[in-house]
Amino acid sequence: GQNIDQPTEMTATEGAIVQINCTYQTSGFNGLFWYQQHAGEAPTFLSYNVLDGLEEKGRFSSFLSRSKGYSYLLLKELQMKDSASYLCAVREVGNNRKLIWGLGTSLAVNP
Amino acid sequence: DVKVTQSSRYLVKRTGEKVFLECVQDMDHENMFWYRQDPGLGLRLIYFSYDVKMKEKGDIPEGYSVSREKKERFSLILESASTNQTSMYLCASGWIETQYFGPGTRLLVL
């Protein structure tokens, strides 16, 4: 079956580094996505990984290991505005228009 | 900048009413999506459309229908609203690699 697991909640301190993990079990794999969603707002695209390795984009990096069915989102130099929910989503082979979404990780950044 | 707009931010309807939620995008995207988002259940796909007049059911299509008469507009229809359809409804458009979401419509069915 299809399954995406993320921690429900995480807490971190301003200025620190936090890693949000995502594991997936899907019928084939054709890309993994991370979205950020602030409370009461729509999700916004952060990153897309289809090959193994680390993709860096400013303070945010995303890592993928296809053999382990595992990804993480790394947030550096945390700011209060990073408090949000982070959604992991996977595209399966053979269904290029649909994503399978995780339930999201709610990150609270404290001063 | 890509813009996806939804007809209402907040909507209150009564059980049994027919409800129309509209979504408009300005980037000539072929794909458009309707999701609902509920606490503890995450984002669930209701329907998506990959071209004008083309649609496919998502994971929870029951109680909903859609219409795509023009490329830029994708409508979600609740034929007879029920209280269990109280939710946040999100429209998105774009390529599968990058979906751009509208601001959402928070629907309350009484």
mmCIF file of C-alpha atoms in Angstrom:
data_model
loop_
_atom_site.group_PDB
_atom_site.id
_atom_site.type_symbol
_atom_site.label_atom_id
_atom_site.label_comp_id
_atom_site.label_asym_id
_atom_site.label_seq_id
_atom_site.Cartn_x
_atom_site.Cartn_y
_atom_site.Cartn_z
ATOM 1 C CA GLY A 1 0.000 0.000 0.000
ATOM 2 C CA GLN A 2 0.863 3.640 0.017
ATOM 3 C CA ASN A 3 2.182 5.208 3.179
ATOM 4 C CA ILE A 4 4.083 8.351 4.079
ATOM 5 C CA ASP A 5 5.294 8.901 7.647
ATOM 6 C CA GLN A 6 6.430 12.130 9.221
ATOM 7 C CA PRO A 7 6.692 13.152 12.871
ATOM 8 C CA THR A 8 3.581 14.998 13.971
ATOM 9 C CA GLU A 9 5.276 17.790 15.874
ATOM 10 C CA MET A 10 8.748 19.180 16.427
ATOM 11 C CA THR A 11 10.135 22.041 18.459
ATOM 12 C CA ALA A 12 13.377 23.929 17.889
ATOM 13 C CA THR A 13 15.113 27.103 18.964
ATOM 14 C CA GLU A 14 15.695 30.194 16.899
ATOM 15 C CA GLY A 15 19.106 30.074 15.210
ATOM 16 C CA ALA A 16 19.385 26.296 15.472
ATOM 17 C CA ILE A 17 19.231 23.558 12.829
ATOM 18 C CA VAL A 18 16.328 21.128 12.567
ATOM 19 C CA GLN A 19 15.871 18.000 10.454
ATOM 20 C CA ILE A 20 12.379 16.821 9.525
ATOM 21 C CA ASN A 21 12.258 13.217 8.358
ATOM 22 C CA CYS A 22 9.904 11.561 5.909
ATOM 23 C CA THR A 23 9.729 7.858 5.091
ATOM 24 C CA TYR A 24 7.587 6.467 2.334
ATOM 25 C CA GLN A 25 6.301 3.174 1.017
ATOM 26 C CA THR A 26 4.743 3.525 -2.419
ATOM 27 C CA SER A 27 4.215 1.539 -5.582
ATOM 28 C CA GLY A 28 7.265 2.814 -7.422
ATOM 29 C CA PHE A 29 8.769 6.241 -7.008
ATOM 30 C CA ASN A 30 8.964 9.230 -9.296
ATOM 31 C CA GLY A 31 9.840 12.188 -7.093
ATOM 32 C CA LEU A 32 9.478 13.568 -3.581
ATOM 33 C CA PHE A 33 8.300 17.041 -2.680
ATOM 34 C CA TRP A 34 8.396 19.257 0.356
ATOM 35 C CA TYR A 35 5.848 22.009 0.935
ATOM 36 C CA GLN A 36 5.567 24.589 3.713
ATOM 37 C CA GLN A 37 2.205 25.622 5.106
ATOM 38 C CA HIS A 38 1.742 28.415 7.603
ATOM 39 C CA ALA A 39 -1.336 28.229 9.807
ATOM 40 C CA GLY A 40 -4.457 29.269 7.922
ATOM 41 C CA GLU A 41 -2.609 29.606 4.634
ATOM 42 C CA ALA A 42 -2.116 27.494 1.528
ATOM 43 C CA PRO A 43 0.920 25.218 1.056
ATOM 44 C CA THR A 44 3.873 26.641 -0.851
ATOM 45 C CA PHE A 45 6.430 24.594 -2.758
ATOM 46 C CA LEU A 46 9.880 24.214 -1.154
ATOM 47 C CA SER A 47 11.769 21.469 -2.957
ATOM 48 C CA TYR A 48 11.678 18.520 -5.311
ATOM 49 C CA ASN A 49 14.027 15.494 -5.267
ATOM 50 C CA VAL A 50 14.014 12.725 -7.828
ATOM 51 C CA LEU A 51 17.639 11.560 -7.584
ATOM 52 C CA ASP A 52 19.565 10.503 -4.481
ATOM 53 C CA GLY A 53 21.489 13.168 -2.655
ATOM 54 C CA LEU A 54 21.213 16.591 -1.164
ATOM 55 C CA GLU A 55 19.608 19.600 -2.830
ATOM 56 C CA GLU A 56 20.454 22.906 -1.204
ATOM 57 C CA LYS A 57 18.404 26.045 -1.541
ATOM 58 C CA GLY A 58 19.454 28.820 0.799
ATOM 59 C CA ARG A 59 18.696 27.921 4.407
ATOM 60 C CA PHE A 60 16.695 24.883 3.330
ATOM 61 C CA SER A 61 18.109 21.593 2.028
ATOM 62 C CA SER A 62 16.358 18.377 1.095
ATOM 63 C CA PHE A 63 17.904 14.923 0.989
ATOM 64 C CA LEU A 64 16.685 11.753 -0.681
ATOM 65 C CA SER A 65 17.652 8.090 -0.449
ATOM 66 C CA ARG A 66 15.511 6.050 -2.810
ATOM 67 C CA SER A 67 16.881 2.709 -1.632
ATOM 68 C CA LYS A 68 15.823 3.506 1.936
ATOM 69 C CA GLY A 69 12.547 5.211 1.053
ATOM 70 C CA TYR A 70 13.705 8.176 3.086
ATOM 71 C CA SER A 71 13.976 11.917 2.822
ATOM 72 C CA TYR A 72 14.658 14.778 5.153
ATOM 73 C CA LEU A 73 14.240 18.519 5.081
ATOM 74 C CA LEU A 74 17.010 20.430 6.817
ATOM 75 C CA LEU A 75 16.346 23.955 8.012
ATOM 76 C CA LYS A 76 19.355 26.014 9.117
ATOM 77 C CA GLU A 77 19.574 29.266 11.048
ATOM 78 C CA LEU A 78 15.988 28.879 12.143
ATOM 79 C CA GLN A 79 13.830 31.959 12.271
ATOM 80 C CA MET A 80 10.522 32.491 14.024
ATOM 81 C CA LYS A 81 8.803 32.709 10.628
ATOM 82 C CA ASP A 82 9.819 29.087 9.965
ATOM 83 C CA SER A 83 7.135 27.999 12.427
ATOM 84 C CA ALA A 84 4.799 26.141 10.086
ATOM 85 C CA SER A 85 3.688 22.724 8.964
ATOM 86 C CA TYR A 86 6.009 20.901 6.553
ATOM 87 C CA LEU A 87 4.367 18.469 4.157
ATOM 88 C CA CYS A 88 6.125 15.616 2.419
ATOM 89 C CA ALA A 89 4.546 14.259 -0.782
ATOM 90 C CA VAL A 90 5.521 11.523 -3.237
ATOM 91 C CA ARG A 91 4.708 10.949 -6.895
ATOM 92 C CA GLU A 92 4.355 7.337 -7.928
ATOM 93 C CA VAL A 93 5.452 5.817 -11.213
ATOM 94 C CA GLY A 94 2.612 5.559 -13.676
ATOM 95 C CA ASN A 95 0.512 8.317 -12.151
ATOM 96 C CA ASN A 96 2.188 11.537 -13.012
ATOM 97 C CA ARG A 97 -0.598 13.857 -12.028
ATOM 98 C CA LYS A 98 -1.273 12.778 -8.455
ATOM 99 C CA LEU A 99 0.765 13.173 -5.321
ATOM 100 C CA ILE A 100 0.517 11.102 -2.160
ATOM 101 C CA TRP A 101 0.668 13.458 0.794
ATOM 102 C CA GLY A 102 1.955 12.940 4.297
ATOM 103 C CA LEU A 103 0.044 14.455 7.208
ATOM 104 C CA GLY A 104 2.695 17.085 7.808
ATOM 105 C CA THR A 105 5.076 17.977 10.615
ATOM 106 C CA SER A 106 4.151 20.981 12.712
ATOM 107 C CA LEU A 107 7.348 22.862 13.600
ATOM 108 C CA ALA A 108 7.379 25.378 16.423
ATOM 109 C CA VAL A 109 10.396 27.688 16.600
ATOM 110 C CA ASN A 110 10.908 29.208 20.029
ATOM 111 C CA PRO A 111 12.989 32.283 20.869
ATOM 112 C CA ASP B 1 4.168 35.353 -10.379
ATOM 113 C CA VAL B 2 1.685 32.525 -10.641
ATOM 114 C CA LYS B 3 -1.688 33.441 -9.298
ATOM 115 C CA VAL B 4 -4.379 31.018 -8.230
ATOM 116 C CA THR B 5 -7.523 32.605 -6.881
ATOM 117 C CA GLN B 6 -10.551 31.083 -5.220
ATOM 118 C CA SER B 7 -13.980 32.642 -5.212
ATOM 119 C CA SER B 8 -14.424 32.895 -1.444
ATOM 120 C CA ARG B 9 -12.213 32.709 1.650
ATOM 121 C CA TYR B 10 -15.090 31.816 3.963
ATOM 122 C CA LEU B 11 -18.465 30.311 3.164
ATOM 123 C CA VAL B 12 -21.395 29.240 5.320
ATOM 124 C CA LYS B 13 -24.069 27.033 3.788
ATOM 125 C CA ARG B 14 -26.990 24.947 4.998
ATOM 126 C CA THR B 15 -27.369 21.191 4.687
ATOM 127 C CA GLY B 16 -28.836 20.266 1.323
ATOM 128 C CA GLU B 17 -27.745 23.415 -0.473
ATOM 129 C CA LYS B 18 -25.843 23.232 -3.749
ATOM 130 C CA VAL B 19 -22.447 24.819 -3.345
ATOM 131 C CA PHE B 20 -20.099 26.099 -6.044
ATOM 132 C CA LEU B 21 -16.431 26.731 -5.363
ATOM 133 C CA GLU B 22 -14.512 28.360 -8.166
ATOM 134 C CA CYS B 23 -10.820 28.444 -8.880
ATOM 135 C CA VAL B 24 -9.027 30.518 -11.495
ATOM 136 C CA GLN B 25 -5.369 30.383 -12.532
ATOM 137 C CA ASP B 26 -3.522 32.751 -14.812
ATOM 138 C CA MET B 27 -0.571 30.629 -15.957
ATOM 139 C CA ASP B 28 -2.127 28.505 -18.697
ATOM 140 C CA HIS B 29 -1.578 25.332 -16.653
ATOM 141 C CA GLU B 30 -3.131 22.160 -17.980
ATOM 142 C CA ASN B 31 -3.421 20.479 -14.585
ATOM 143 C CA MET B 32 -5.731 21.719 -11.875
ATOM 144 C CA PHE B 33 -6.624 20.057 -8.581
ATOM 145 C CA TRP B 34 -9.185 20.237 -5.795
ATOM 146 C CA TYR B 35 -8.196 19.102 -2.309
ATOM 147 C CA ARG B 36 -9.774 19.204 1.071
ATOM 148 C CA GLN B 37 -7.702 19.502 4.200
ATOM 149 C CA ASP B 38 -8.861 18.350 7.628
ATOM 150 C CA PRO B 39 -6.959 18.110 10.921
ATOM 151 C CA GLY B 40 -5.394 14.707 11.331
ATOM 152 C CA LEU B 41 -6.255 13.670 7.779
ATOM 153 C CA GLY B 42 -3.979 15.940 5.805
ATOM 154 C CA LEU B 43 -4.504 16.909 2.190
ATOM 155 C CA ARG B 44 -6.853 14.627 0.282
ATOM 156 C CA LEU B 45 -7.403 14.870 -3.440
ATOM 157 C CA ILE B 46 -11.037 15.163 -4.506
ATOM 158 C CA TYR B 47 -10.722 15.576 -8.275
ATOM 159 C CA PHE B 48 -8.192 16.763 -10.770
ATOM 160 C CA SER B 49 -8.353 17.899 -14.364
ATOM 161 C CA TYR B 50 -5.612 17.578 -16.954
ATOM 162 C CA ASP B 51 -7.311 19.492 -19.739
ATOM 163 C CA VAL B 52 -10.513 21.299 -20.615
ATOM 164 C CA LYS B 53 -13.492 19.004 -20.062
ATOM 165 C CA MET B 54 -11.166 16.244 -18.802
ATOM 166 C CA LYS B 55 -11.310 15.095 -15.220
ATOM 167 C CA GLU B 56 -10.284 12.222 -13.019
ATOM 168 C CA LYS B 57 -11.468 11.166 -9.619
ATOM 169 C CA GLY B 58 -9.096 11.565 -6.752
ATOM 170 C CA ASP B 59 -9.210 9.714 -3.463
ATOM 171 C CA ILE B 60 -12.498 11.073 -2.092
ATOM 172 C CA PRO B 61 -14.815 12.085 -4.978
ATOM 173 C CA GLU B 62 -18.076 11.007 -3.330
ATOM 174 C CA GLY B 63 -20.496 13.882 -2.877
ATOM 175 C CA TYR B 64 -18.562 16.150 -5.240
ATOM 176 C CA SER B 65 -18.483 16.915 -8.929
ATOM 177 C CA VAL B 66 -16.304 19.229 -11.003
ATOM 178 C CA SER B 67 -16.452 21.286 -14.140
ATOM 179 C CA ARG B 68 -13.668 22.535 -16.407
ATOM 180 C CA GLU B 69 -15.164 24.417 -19.343
ATOM 181 C CA LYS B 70 -12.219 26.774 -19.760
ATOM 182 C CA LYS B 71 -8.559 26.105 -19.190
ATOM 183 C CA GLU B 72 -8.170 28.755 -16.522
ATOM 184 C CA ARG B 73 -11.203 27.821 -14.439
ATOM 185 C CA PHE B 74 -11.923 24.703 -12.394
ATOM 186 C CA SER B 75 -15.096 24.494 -10.354
ATOM 187 C CA LEU B 76 -15.934 22.164 -7.490
ATOM 188 C CA ILE B 77 -19.620 21.449 -6.896
ATOM 189 C CA LEU B 78 -21.213 20.035 -3.800
ATOM 190 C CA GLU B 79 -24.536 18.792 -5.137
ATOM 191 C CA SER B 80 -26.196 18.607 -1.719
ATOM 192 C CA ALA B 81 -23.989 19.901 1.053
ATOM 193 C CA SER B 82 -23.699 17.853 4.217
ATOM 194 C CA THR B 83 -22.135 18.656 7.568
ATOM 195 C CA ASN B 84 -19.280 16.211 6.943
ATOM 196 C CA GLN B 85 -18.217 18.407 4.042
ATOM 197 C CA THR B 86 -17.262 21.181 6.439
ATOM 198 C CA SER B 87 -13.596 21.627 5.639
ATOM 199 C CA MET B 88 -10.861 23.755 4.118
ATOM 200 C CA TYR B 89 -10.941 23.426 0.328
ATOM 201 C CA LEU B 90 -7.762 24.115 -1.585
ATOM 202 C CA CYS B 91 -7.395 24.497 -5.311
ATOM 203 C CA ALA B 92 -4.039 24.038 -7.008
ATOM 204 C CA SER B 93 -2.699 24.276 -10.520
ATOM 205 C CA GLY B 94 0.590 23.558 -12.188
ATOM 206 C CA TRP B 95 2.880 20.827 -13.183
ATOM 207 C CA ILE B 96 3.121 17.818 -10.939
ATOM 208 C CA GLU B 97 6.593 18.964 -9.834
ATOM 209 C CA THR B 98 5.274 22.259 -8.599
ATOM 210 C CA GLN B 99 1.691 22.797 -7.588
ATOM 211 C CA TYR B 100 0.607 26.341 -6.863
ATOM 212 C CA PHE B 101 -2.155 26.592 -4.329
ATOM 213 C CA GLY B 102 -4.898 29.130 -3.984
ATOM 214 C CA PRO B 103 -5.625 30.756 -0.600
ATOM 215 C CA GLY B 104 -8.299 28.198 0.277
ATOM 216 C CA THR B 105 -11.998 28.352 1.064
ATOM 217 C CA ARG B 106 -13.075 27.505 4.571
ATOM 218 C CA LEU B 107 -16.560 26.020 4.188
ATOM 219 C CA LEU B 108 -18.918 25.540 7.093
ATOM 220 C CA VAL B 109 -22.064 23.476 6.471
ATOM 221 C CA LEU B 110 -24.728 23.916 9.142
#
